[in-house]
Structure formats: structure tokens, C-alpha cells
PDB file of C-alpha atoms in Angstrom:
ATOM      1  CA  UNK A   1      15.799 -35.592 -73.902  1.00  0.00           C
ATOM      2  CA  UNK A   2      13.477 -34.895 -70.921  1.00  0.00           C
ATOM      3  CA  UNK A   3      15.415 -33.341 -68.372  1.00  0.00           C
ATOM      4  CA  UNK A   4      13.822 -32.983 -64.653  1.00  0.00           C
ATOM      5  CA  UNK A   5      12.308 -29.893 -63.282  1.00  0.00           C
ATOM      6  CA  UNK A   6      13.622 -28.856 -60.217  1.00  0.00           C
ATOM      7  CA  UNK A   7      10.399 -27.719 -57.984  1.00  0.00           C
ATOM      8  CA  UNK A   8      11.303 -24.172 -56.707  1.00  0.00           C
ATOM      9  CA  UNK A   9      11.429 -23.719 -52.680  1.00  0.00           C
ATOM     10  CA  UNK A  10       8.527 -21.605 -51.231  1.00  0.00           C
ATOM     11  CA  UNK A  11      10.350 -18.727 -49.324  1.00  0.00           C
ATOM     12  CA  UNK A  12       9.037 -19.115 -45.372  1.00  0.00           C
ATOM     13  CA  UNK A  13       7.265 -15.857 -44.534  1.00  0.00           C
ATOM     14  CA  UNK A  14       7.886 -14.437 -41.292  1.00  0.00           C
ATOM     15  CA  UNK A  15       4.845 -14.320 -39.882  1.00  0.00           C
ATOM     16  CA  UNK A  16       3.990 -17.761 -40.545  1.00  0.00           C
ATOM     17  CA  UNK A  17       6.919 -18.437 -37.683  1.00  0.00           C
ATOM     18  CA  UNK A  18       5.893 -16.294 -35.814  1.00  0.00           C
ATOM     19  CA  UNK A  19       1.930 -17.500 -36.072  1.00  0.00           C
ATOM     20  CA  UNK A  20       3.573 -21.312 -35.508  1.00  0.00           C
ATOM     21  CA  UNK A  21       5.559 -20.007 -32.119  1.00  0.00           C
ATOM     22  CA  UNK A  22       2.087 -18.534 -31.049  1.00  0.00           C
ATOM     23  CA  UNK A  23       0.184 -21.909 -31.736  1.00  0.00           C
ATOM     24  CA  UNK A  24       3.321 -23.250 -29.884  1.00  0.00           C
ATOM     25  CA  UNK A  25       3.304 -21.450 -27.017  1.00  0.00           C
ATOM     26  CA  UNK A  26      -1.153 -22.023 -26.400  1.00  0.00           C
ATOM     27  CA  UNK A  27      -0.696 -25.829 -26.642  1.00  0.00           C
ATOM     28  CA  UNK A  28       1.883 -25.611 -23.924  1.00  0.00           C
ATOM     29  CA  UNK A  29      -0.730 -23.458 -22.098  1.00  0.00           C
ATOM     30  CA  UNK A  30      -3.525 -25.366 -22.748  1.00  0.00           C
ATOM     31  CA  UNK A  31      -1.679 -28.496 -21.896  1.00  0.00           C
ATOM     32  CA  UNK A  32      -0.518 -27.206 -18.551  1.00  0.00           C
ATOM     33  CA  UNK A  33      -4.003 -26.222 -17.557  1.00  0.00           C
ATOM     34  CA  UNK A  34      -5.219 -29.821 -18.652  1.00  0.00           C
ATOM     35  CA  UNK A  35      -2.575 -31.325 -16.389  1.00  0.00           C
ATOM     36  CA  UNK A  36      -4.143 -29.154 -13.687  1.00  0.00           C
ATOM     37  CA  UNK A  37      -5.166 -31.950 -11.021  1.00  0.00           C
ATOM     38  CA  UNK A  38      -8.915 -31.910 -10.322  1.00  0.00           C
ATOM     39  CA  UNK A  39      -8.331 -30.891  -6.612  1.00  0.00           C
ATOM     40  CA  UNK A  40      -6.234 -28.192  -7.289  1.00  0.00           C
ATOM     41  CA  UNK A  41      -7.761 -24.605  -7.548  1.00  0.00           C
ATOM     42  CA  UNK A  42      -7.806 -22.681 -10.837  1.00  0.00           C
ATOM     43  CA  UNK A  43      -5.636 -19.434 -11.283  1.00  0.00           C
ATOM     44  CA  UNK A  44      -8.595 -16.864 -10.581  1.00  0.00           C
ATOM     45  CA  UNK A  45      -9.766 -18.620  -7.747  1.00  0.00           C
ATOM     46  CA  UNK A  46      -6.582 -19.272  -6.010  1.00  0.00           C
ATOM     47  CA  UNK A  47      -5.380 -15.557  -6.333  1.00  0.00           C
ATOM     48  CA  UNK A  48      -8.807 -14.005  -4.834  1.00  0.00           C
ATOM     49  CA  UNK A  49      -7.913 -17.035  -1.556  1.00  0.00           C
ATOM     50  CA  UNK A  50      -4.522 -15.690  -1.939  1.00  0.00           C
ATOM     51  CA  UNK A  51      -5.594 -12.208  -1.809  1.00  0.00           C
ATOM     52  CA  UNK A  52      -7.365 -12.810   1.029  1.00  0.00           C
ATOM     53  CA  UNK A  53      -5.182 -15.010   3.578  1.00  0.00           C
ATOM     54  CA  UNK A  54      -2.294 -12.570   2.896  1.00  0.00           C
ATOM     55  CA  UNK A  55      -4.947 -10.060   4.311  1.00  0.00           C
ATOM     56  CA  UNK A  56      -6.232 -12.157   7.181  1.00  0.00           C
ATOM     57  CA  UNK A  57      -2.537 -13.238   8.349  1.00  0.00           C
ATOM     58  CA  UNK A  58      -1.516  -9.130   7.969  1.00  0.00           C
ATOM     59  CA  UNK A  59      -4.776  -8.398  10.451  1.00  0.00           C
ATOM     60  CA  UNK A  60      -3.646 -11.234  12.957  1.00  0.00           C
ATOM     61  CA  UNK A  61      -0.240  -9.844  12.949  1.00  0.00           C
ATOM     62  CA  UNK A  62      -1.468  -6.576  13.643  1.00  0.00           C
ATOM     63  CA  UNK A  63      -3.807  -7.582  16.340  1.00  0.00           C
ATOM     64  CA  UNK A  64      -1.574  -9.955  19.051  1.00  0.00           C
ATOM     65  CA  UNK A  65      -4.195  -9.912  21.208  1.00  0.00           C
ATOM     66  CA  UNK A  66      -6.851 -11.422  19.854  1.00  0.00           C
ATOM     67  CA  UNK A  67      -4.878 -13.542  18.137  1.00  0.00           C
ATOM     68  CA  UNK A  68      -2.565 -14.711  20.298  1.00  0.00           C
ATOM     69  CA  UNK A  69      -3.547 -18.396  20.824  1.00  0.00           C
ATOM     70  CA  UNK A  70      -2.476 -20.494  17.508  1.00  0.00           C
ATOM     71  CA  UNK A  71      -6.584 -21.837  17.978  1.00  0.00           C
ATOM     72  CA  UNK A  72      -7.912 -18.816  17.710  1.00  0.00           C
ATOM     73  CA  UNK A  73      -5.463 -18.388  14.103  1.00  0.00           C
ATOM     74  CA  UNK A  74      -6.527 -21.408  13.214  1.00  0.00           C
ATOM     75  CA  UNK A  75     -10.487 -20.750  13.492  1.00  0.00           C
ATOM     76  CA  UNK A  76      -9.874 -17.079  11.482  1.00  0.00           C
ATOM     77  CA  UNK A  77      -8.387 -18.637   8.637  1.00  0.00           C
ATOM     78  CA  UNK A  78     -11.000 -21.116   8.500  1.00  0.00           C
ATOM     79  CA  UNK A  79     -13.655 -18.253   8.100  1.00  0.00           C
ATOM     80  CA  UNK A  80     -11.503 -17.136   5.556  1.00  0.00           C
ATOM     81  CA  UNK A  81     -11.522 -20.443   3.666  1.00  0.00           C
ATOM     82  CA  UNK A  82     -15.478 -21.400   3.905  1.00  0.00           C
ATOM     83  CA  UNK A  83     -15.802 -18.655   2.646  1.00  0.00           C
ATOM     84  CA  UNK A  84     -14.572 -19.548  -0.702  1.00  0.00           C
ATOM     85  CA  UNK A  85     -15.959 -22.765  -0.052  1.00  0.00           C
ATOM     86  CA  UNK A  86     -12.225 -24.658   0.210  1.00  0.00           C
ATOM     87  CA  UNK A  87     -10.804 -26.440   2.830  1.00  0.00           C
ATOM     88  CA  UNK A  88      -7.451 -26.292   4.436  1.00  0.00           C
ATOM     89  CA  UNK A  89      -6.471 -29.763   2.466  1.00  0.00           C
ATOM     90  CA  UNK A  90      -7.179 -27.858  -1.295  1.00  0.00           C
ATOM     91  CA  UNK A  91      -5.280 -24.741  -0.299  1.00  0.00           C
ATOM     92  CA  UNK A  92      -2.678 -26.849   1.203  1.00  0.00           C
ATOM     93  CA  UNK A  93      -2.780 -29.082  -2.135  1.00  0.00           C
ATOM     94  CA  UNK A  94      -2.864 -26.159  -4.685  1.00  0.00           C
ATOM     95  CA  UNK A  95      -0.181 -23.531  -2.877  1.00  0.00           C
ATOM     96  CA  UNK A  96       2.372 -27.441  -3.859  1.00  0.00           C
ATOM     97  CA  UNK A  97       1.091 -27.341  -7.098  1.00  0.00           C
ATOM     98  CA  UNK A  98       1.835 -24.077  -8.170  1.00  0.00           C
ATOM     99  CA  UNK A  99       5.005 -23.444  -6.333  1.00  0.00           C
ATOM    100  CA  UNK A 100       6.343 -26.358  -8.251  1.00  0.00           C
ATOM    101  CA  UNK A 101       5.749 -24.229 -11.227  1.00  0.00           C
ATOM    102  CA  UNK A 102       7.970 -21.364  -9.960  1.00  0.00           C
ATOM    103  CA  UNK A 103       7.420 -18.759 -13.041  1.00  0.00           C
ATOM    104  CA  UNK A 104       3.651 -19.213 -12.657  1.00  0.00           C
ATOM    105  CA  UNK A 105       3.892 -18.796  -8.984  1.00  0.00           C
ATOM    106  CA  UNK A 106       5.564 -15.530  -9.266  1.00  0.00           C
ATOM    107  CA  UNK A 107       3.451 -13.626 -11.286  1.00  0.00           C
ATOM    108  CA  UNK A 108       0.501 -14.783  -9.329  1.00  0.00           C
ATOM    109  CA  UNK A 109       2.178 -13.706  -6.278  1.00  0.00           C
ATOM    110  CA  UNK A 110       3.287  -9.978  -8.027  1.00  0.00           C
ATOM    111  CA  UNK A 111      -0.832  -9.670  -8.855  1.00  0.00           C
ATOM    112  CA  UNK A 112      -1.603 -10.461  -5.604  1.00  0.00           C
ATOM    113  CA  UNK A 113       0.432  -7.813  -4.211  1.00  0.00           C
ATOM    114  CA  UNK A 114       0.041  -5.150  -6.773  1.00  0.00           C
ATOM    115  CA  UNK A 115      -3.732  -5.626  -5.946  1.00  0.00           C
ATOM    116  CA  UNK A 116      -2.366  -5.662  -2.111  1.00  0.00           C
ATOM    117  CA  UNK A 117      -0.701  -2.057  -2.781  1.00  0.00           C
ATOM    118  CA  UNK A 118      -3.921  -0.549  -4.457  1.00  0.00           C
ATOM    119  CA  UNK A 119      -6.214  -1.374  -1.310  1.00  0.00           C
ATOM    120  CA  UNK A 120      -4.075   0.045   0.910  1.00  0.00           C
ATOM    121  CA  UNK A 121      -3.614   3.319  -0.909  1.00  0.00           C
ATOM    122  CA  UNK A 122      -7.154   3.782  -1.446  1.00  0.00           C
ATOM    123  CA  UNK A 123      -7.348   3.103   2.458  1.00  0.00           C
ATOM    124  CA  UNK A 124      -4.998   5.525   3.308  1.00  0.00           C
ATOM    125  CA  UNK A 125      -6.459   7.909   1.384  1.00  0.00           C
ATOM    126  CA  UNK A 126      -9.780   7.190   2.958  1.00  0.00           C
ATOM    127  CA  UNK A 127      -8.195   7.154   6.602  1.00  0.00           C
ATOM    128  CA  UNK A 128      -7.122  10.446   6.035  1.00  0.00           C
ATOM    129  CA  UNK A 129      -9.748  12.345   4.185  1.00  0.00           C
ATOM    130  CA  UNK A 130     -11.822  10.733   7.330  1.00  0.00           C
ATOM    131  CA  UNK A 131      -9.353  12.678   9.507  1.00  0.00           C
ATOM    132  CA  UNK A 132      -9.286  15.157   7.799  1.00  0.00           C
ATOM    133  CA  UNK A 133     -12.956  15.934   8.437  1.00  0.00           C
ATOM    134  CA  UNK A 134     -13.285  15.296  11.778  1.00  0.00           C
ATOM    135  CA  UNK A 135      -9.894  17.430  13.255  1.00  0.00           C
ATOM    136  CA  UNK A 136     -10.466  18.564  16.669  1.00  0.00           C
ATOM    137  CA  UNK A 137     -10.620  22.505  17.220  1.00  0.00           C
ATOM    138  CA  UNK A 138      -8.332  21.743  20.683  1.00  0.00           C
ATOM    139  CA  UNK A 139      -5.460  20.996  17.258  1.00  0.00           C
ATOM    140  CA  UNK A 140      -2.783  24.354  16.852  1.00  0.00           C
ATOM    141  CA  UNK A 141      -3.038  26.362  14.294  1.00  0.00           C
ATOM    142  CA  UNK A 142      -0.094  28.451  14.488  1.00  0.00           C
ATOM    143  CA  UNK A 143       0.032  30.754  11.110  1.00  0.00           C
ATOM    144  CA  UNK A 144      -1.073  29.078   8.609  1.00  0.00           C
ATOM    145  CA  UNK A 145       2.063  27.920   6.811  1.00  0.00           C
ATOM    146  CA  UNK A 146       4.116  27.601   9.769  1.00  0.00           C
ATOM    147  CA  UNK A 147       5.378  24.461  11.065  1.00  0.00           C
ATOM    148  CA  UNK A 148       6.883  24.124  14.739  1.00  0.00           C
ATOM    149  CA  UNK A 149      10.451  22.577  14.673  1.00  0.00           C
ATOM    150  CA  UNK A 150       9.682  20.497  17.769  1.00  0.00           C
ATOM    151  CA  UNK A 151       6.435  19.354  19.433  1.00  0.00           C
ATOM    152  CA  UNK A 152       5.648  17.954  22.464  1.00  0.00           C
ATOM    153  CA  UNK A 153       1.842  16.675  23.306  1.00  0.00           C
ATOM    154  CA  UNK A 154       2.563  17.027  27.277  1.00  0.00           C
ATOM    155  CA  UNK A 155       3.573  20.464  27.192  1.00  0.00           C
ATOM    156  CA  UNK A 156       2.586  22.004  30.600  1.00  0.00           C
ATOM    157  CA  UNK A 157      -0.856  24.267  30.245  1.00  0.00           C
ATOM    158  CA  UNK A 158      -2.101  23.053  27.124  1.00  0.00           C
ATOM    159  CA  UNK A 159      -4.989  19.942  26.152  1.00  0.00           C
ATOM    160  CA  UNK A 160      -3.541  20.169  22.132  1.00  0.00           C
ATOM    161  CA  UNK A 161      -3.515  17.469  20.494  1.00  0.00           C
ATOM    162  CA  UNK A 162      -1.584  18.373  17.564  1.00  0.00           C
ATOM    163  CA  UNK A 163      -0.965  21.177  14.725  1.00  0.00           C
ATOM    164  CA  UNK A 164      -1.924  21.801  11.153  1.00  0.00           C
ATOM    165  CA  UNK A 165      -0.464  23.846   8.486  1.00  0.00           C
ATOM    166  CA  UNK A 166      -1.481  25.450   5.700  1.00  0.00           C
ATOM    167  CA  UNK A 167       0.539  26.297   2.025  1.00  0.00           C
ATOM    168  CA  UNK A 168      -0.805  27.945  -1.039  1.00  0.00           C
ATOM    169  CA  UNK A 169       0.691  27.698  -4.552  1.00  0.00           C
ATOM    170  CA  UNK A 170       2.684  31.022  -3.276  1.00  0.00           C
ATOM    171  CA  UNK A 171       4.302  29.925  -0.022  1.00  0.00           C
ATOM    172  CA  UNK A 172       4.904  26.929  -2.049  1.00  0.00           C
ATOM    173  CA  UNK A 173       6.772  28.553  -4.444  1.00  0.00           C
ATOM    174  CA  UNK A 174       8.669  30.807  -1.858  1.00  0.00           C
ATOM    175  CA  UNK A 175       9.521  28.199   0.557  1.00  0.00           C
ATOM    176  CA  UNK A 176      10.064  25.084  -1.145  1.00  0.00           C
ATOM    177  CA  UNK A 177      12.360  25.424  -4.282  1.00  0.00           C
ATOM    178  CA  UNK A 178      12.666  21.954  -5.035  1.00  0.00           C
ATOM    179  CA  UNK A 179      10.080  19.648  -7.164  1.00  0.00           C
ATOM    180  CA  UNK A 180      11.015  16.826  -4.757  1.00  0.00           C
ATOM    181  CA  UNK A 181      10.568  17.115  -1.317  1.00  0.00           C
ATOM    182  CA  UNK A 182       8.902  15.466   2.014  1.00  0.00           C
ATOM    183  CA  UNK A 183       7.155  15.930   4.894  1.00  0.00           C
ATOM    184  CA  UNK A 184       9.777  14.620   7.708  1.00  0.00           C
ATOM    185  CA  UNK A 185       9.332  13.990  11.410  1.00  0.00           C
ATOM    186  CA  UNK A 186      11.545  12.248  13.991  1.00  0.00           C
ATOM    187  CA  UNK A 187       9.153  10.385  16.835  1.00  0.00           C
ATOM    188  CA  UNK A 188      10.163   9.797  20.791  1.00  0.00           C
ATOM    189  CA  UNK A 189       8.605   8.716  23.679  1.00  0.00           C
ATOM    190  CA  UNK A 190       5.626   6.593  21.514  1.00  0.00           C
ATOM    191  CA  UNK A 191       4.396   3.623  23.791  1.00  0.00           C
ATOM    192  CA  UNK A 192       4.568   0.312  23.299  1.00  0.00           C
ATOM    193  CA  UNK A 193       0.788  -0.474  24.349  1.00  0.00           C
ATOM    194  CA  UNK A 194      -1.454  -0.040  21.304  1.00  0.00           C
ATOM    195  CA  UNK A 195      -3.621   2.148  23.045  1.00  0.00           C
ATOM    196  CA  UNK A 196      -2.045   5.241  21.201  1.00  0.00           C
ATOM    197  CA  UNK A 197      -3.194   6.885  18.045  1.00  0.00           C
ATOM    198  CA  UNK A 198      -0.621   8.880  16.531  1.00  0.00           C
ATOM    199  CA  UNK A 199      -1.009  10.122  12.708  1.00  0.00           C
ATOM    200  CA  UNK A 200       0.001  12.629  10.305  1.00  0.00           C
ATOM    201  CA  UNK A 201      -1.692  13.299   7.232  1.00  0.00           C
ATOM    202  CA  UNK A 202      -1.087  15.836   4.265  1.00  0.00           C
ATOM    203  CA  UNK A 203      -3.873  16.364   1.086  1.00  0.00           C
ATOM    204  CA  UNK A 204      -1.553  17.469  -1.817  1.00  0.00           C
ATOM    205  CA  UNK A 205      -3.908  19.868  -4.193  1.00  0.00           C
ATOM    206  CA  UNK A 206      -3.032  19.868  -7.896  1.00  0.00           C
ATOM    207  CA  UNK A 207      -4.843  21.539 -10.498  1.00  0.00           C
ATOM    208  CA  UNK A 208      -7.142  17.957 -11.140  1.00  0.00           C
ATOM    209  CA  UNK A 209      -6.271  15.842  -8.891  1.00  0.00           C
ATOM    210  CA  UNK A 210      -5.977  15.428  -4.918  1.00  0.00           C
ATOM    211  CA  UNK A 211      -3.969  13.299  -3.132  1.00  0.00           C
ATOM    212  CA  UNK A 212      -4.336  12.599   0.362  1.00  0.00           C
ATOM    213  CA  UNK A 213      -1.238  10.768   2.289  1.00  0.00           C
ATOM    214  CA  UNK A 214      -1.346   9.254   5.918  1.00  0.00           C
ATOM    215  CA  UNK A 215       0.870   7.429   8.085  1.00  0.00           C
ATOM    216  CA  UNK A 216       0.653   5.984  11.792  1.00  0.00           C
ATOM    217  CA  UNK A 217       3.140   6.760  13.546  1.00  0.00           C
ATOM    218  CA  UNK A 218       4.019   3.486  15.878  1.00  0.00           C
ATOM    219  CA  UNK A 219       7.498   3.426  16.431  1.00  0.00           C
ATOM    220  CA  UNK A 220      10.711   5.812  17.715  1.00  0.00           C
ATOM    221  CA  UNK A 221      11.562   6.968  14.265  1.00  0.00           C
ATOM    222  CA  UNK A 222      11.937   8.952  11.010  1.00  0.00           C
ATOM    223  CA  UNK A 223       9.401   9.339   9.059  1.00  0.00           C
ATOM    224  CA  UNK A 224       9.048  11.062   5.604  1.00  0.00           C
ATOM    225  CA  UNK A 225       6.241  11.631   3.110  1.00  0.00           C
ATOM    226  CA  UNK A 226       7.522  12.388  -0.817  1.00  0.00           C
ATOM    227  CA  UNK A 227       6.162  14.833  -2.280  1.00  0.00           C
ATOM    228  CA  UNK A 228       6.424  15.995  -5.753  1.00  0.00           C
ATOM    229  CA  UNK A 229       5.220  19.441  -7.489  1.00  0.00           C
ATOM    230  CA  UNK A 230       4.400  18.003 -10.591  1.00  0.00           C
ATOM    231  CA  UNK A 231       2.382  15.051 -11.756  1.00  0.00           C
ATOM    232  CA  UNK A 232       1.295  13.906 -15.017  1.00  0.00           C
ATOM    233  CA  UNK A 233       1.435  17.876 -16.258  1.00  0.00           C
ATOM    234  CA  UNK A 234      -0.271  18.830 -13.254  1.00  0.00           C
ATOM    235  CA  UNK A 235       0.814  21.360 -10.516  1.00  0.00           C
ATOM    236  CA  UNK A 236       0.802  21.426  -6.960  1.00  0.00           C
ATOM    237  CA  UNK A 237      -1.617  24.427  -5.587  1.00  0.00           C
ATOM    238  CA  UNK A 238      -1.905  23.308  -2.220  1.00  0.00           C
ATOM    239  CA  UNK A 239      -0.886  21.577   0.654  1.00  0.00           C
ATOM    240  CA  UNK A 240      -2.868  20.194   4.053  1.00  0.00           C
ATOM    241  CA  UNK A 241      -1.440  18.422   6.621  1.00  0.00           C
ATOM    242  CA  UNK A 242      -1.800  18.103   9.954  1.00  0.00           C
ATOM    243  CA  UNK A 243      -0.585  15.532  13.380  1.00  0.00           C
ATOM    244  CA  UNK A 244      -2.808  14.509  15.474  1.00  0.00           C
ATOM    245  CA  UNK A 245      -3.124  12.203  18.957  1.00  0.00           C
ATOM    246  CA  UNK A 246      -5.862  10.897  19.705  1.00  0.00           C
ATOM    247  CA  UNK A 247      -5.703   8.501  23.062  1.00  0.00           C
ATOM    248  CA  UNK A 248      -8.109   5.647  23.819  1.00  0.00           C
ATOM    249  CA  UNK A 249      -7.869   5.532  27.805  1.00  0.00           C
ATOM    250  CA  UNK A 250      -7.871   9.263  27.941  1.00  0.00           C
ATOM    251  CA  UNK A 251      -3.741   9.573  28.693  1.00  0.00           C
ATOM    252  CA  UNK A 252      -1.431  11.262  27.247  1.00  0.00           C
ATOM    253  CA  UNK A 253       2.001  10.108  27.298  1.00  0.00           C
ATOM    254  CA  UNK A 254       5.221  12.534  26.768  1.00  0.00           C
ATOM    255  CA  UNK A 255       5.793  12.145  23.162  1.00  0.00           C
ATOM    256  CA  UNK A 256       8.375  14.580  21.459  1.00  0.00           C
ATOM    257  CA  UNK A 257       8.252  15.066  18.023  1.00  0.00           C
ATOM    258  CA  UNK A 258      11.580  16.869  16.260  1.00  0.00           C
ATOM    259  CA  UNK A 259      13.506  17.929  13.515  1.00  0.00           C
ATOM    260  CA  UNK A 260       9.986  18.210  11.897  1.00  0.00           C
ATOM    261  CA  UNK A 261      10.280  20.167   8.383  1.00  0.00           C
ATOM    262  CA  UNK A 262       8.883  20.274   5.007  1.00  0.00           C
ATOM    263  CA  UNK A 263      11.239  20.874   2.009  1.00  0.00           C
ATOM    264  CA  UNK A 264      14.336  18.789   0.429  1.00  0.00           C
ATOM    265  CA  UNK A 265      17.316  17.387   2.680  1.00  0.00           C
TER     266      UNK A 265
END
């Protein structure tokens, strides 16, 4: 009697799933980018024209007068497009496209402004270091790790400008006992024309690195500037930092500066 051999199963590896998910997963890529209308701007391209608007609309906020007439908008963000050779239609036609595809969309948009947030560090480290070097002698040096409570650029008898400070790893240690702590000012009396330049600035020292941080101040507010001991297993050594106004039309207006400190809360 001839009986029939059962054929044995193959046991399904694991990685041969997980190899079929991957091949999957590309096809589904590949076959979204082949659905990709012909008019409609590839990934790369789109986030450098994304990259770039986002700057151009940022420097028309910032600048009402010049760009106060919608025309004048208009004509800037033309530039902005001939310059990636697209026209208003394509942008218009591929910002559809890829907002229909909502995940995609996203992570674009979190590159775009990750790459955003780089810039305008490196900026502001620029900005300062640029201040930095050119500080005017008419700025107060009190002693050199003292820091006036209160300020006021009209005081009576005086053309300053500003102050600067000083710390070492020492005063460091002495007067700050915390590994977090900021840089704090409150701001009054700051104009509303933009003819006002108003910045503080402080170049953190560690042991490899140097880190330069610098703010405008534009508004009646707080403002605060972290600042950590340690980084990466380096240590702070020393700290920089000065406020300085510096006045286009040769006025100065009353501005008070208080509560100013450096330390925790």
C-alpha cells in the first residue's frame, strides 16, 4: 500500500516579513512619487521655495514700510519665485498637492523650520559676536562682574549707552549656585518707531566651545536668556554680556530697564 507523503511546511523566517514589509512600503513610495503630477514640484525643490517664502514673508512682516502696499508684496515674492524659475500658478498648484497628503506635508514643513531655527541661531550668533567687537568705549563698565539693578539711558549728565559685565569661572562659582540660570531684564519706555536699536548680548565661555546669545529688545517686557553651566561635559569659564542702544536719528528716548539680574528665580 502506497500511502501519501505529506510535504512538510517551510517555517516563515522573520526577516523575510520583515524584507516583504520593506518592499511594501518602497512600492507605495515609488508609486506616490509616480502619481506626482508633472506640474507639481518635487520634494527637494519645493522645500528650498518653501524655505525661502517663509523667509521673504518673515522680512515683509518685519519691514511695514516698505512693504506696506499688497503690490509691492506681490512683486517681492515674485523675485523670490524667478528665482527658482516657478511661477505663482506651480507653487500655487504644488502647496494643493501636498497638503492633500497631510503626513507628507508635515514633515516637510518640520524640515523647513528646523532648517529655519539653524539660520537664525547662526545669525544671532553672528549679530552678536559683530557687537561684540565693535562696543562703544562711551558703554559702563562698572566692576567687572557687577550688574546695575536698574538702568536708565537718559540719566541726567551722562552720553552711556549701556553697560557690560564681566564673570570668571570664580565669580561664577561664588555668585551663581545653580547650573540653570538666565540673564533677565524687564524693558519700559521702548518706542514704537523702529528707529531704536536696543540689544543685549552675552558670549558663554566653556572649556571648547563658545556660545554667543543676542536678543533685540522691541517691546515693554521680560526678557530672559537660559543659561546652563554644563554642556555636553563641558564647563562654563566665562561669561560676556553687555546692553547696548544705539539710535539712528541721534535721540535718545527715556528707556528704563529693571529688575535686571543674572542667577536662578
Amino acid at each position: 500500500m502506497i500511502r501519501n507523503k505529506k510535504k512538510k511546511k517551510l517555517p516563515v523566517r522573520p526577516e523575510t516579513v520583515s524584507n516583504l514589509l520593506v518592499l511594501v512600503i518602497l512600492s507605495l513610495l515609488i508609486s506616490s512619487c509616480q502619481n506626482r503630477p508633472k506640474e507639481v514640484l518635487n520634494r527637494k525643490k519645493m522645500e528650498q521655495l518653501m524655505y525661502d517664502v517663509y523667509i521673504a514673508e518673515a522680512i515683509m512682516d518685519n519691514d511695514y514700510q516698505d512693504f506696506s502696499e499688497p503690490e509691492k508684496k506681490e512683486a517681492y515674492i515674485n523675485k523670490v519665485f524667478a528665482q527658482h524659475n516657478v511661477t505663482q500658478a506651480q507653487w500655487d498648484t504644488s502647496l494643493s498637492w501636498y497638503s492633500d497628503k497631510i503626513d507628507l506635508y508635515l514633515r516637510m514643513n518640520d524640515s523647513v523650520k528646523a532648517r529655519l531655527k539653524r539660520a537664525q541661531i547662526e545669525i544671532d550668533s553672528r549679530n552678536a559676536k559683530l557687537s561684540l567687537e565693535k562696543a562703544e568705549p562711551d558703554i559702563q563698565i562698572y566692576s567687572a562682574s557687577y550688574i546695575p539693578r536698574t538702568y536708565t539711558f537718559k540719566t541726567p549728565g551722562t552720553d552711556s549707552k549701556g553697560f557690560r559685565f564681566q564673570l570668571d569661572s570664580a565669580a561664577i562659582s561664588k555668585d551663581i549656585p545653580s547650573n540653570f540660570f538666565s540673564f533677565n531684564l524687564n524693558a519700559i519706555g521702548i518706542p514704537q518707531s523702529g528707529n531704536n536699536n536696543l540689544t543685549s548680548a552675552l558670549i558663554l565661555e566653556y572649556n571648547d566651545t563658545t556660545i554667543y546669545r543676542y536678543q533685540k529688545i522691541k517691546e515693554n517686557r521680560n526678557y530672559g536668556t537660559p543659561i546652563s553651566k554644563y554642556i555636553d561635559n563641558d564647563t562654563l569659564k566665562q561669561i560676556y554680556g553687555f546692553v547696548r542702544f544705539e539710535s539712528s536719528n541721534g535721540i535718545t528716548p527715556n528707556i528704563q530697564l529693571y529688575d535686571i539680574y543674572l542667577g536662578g528665580q
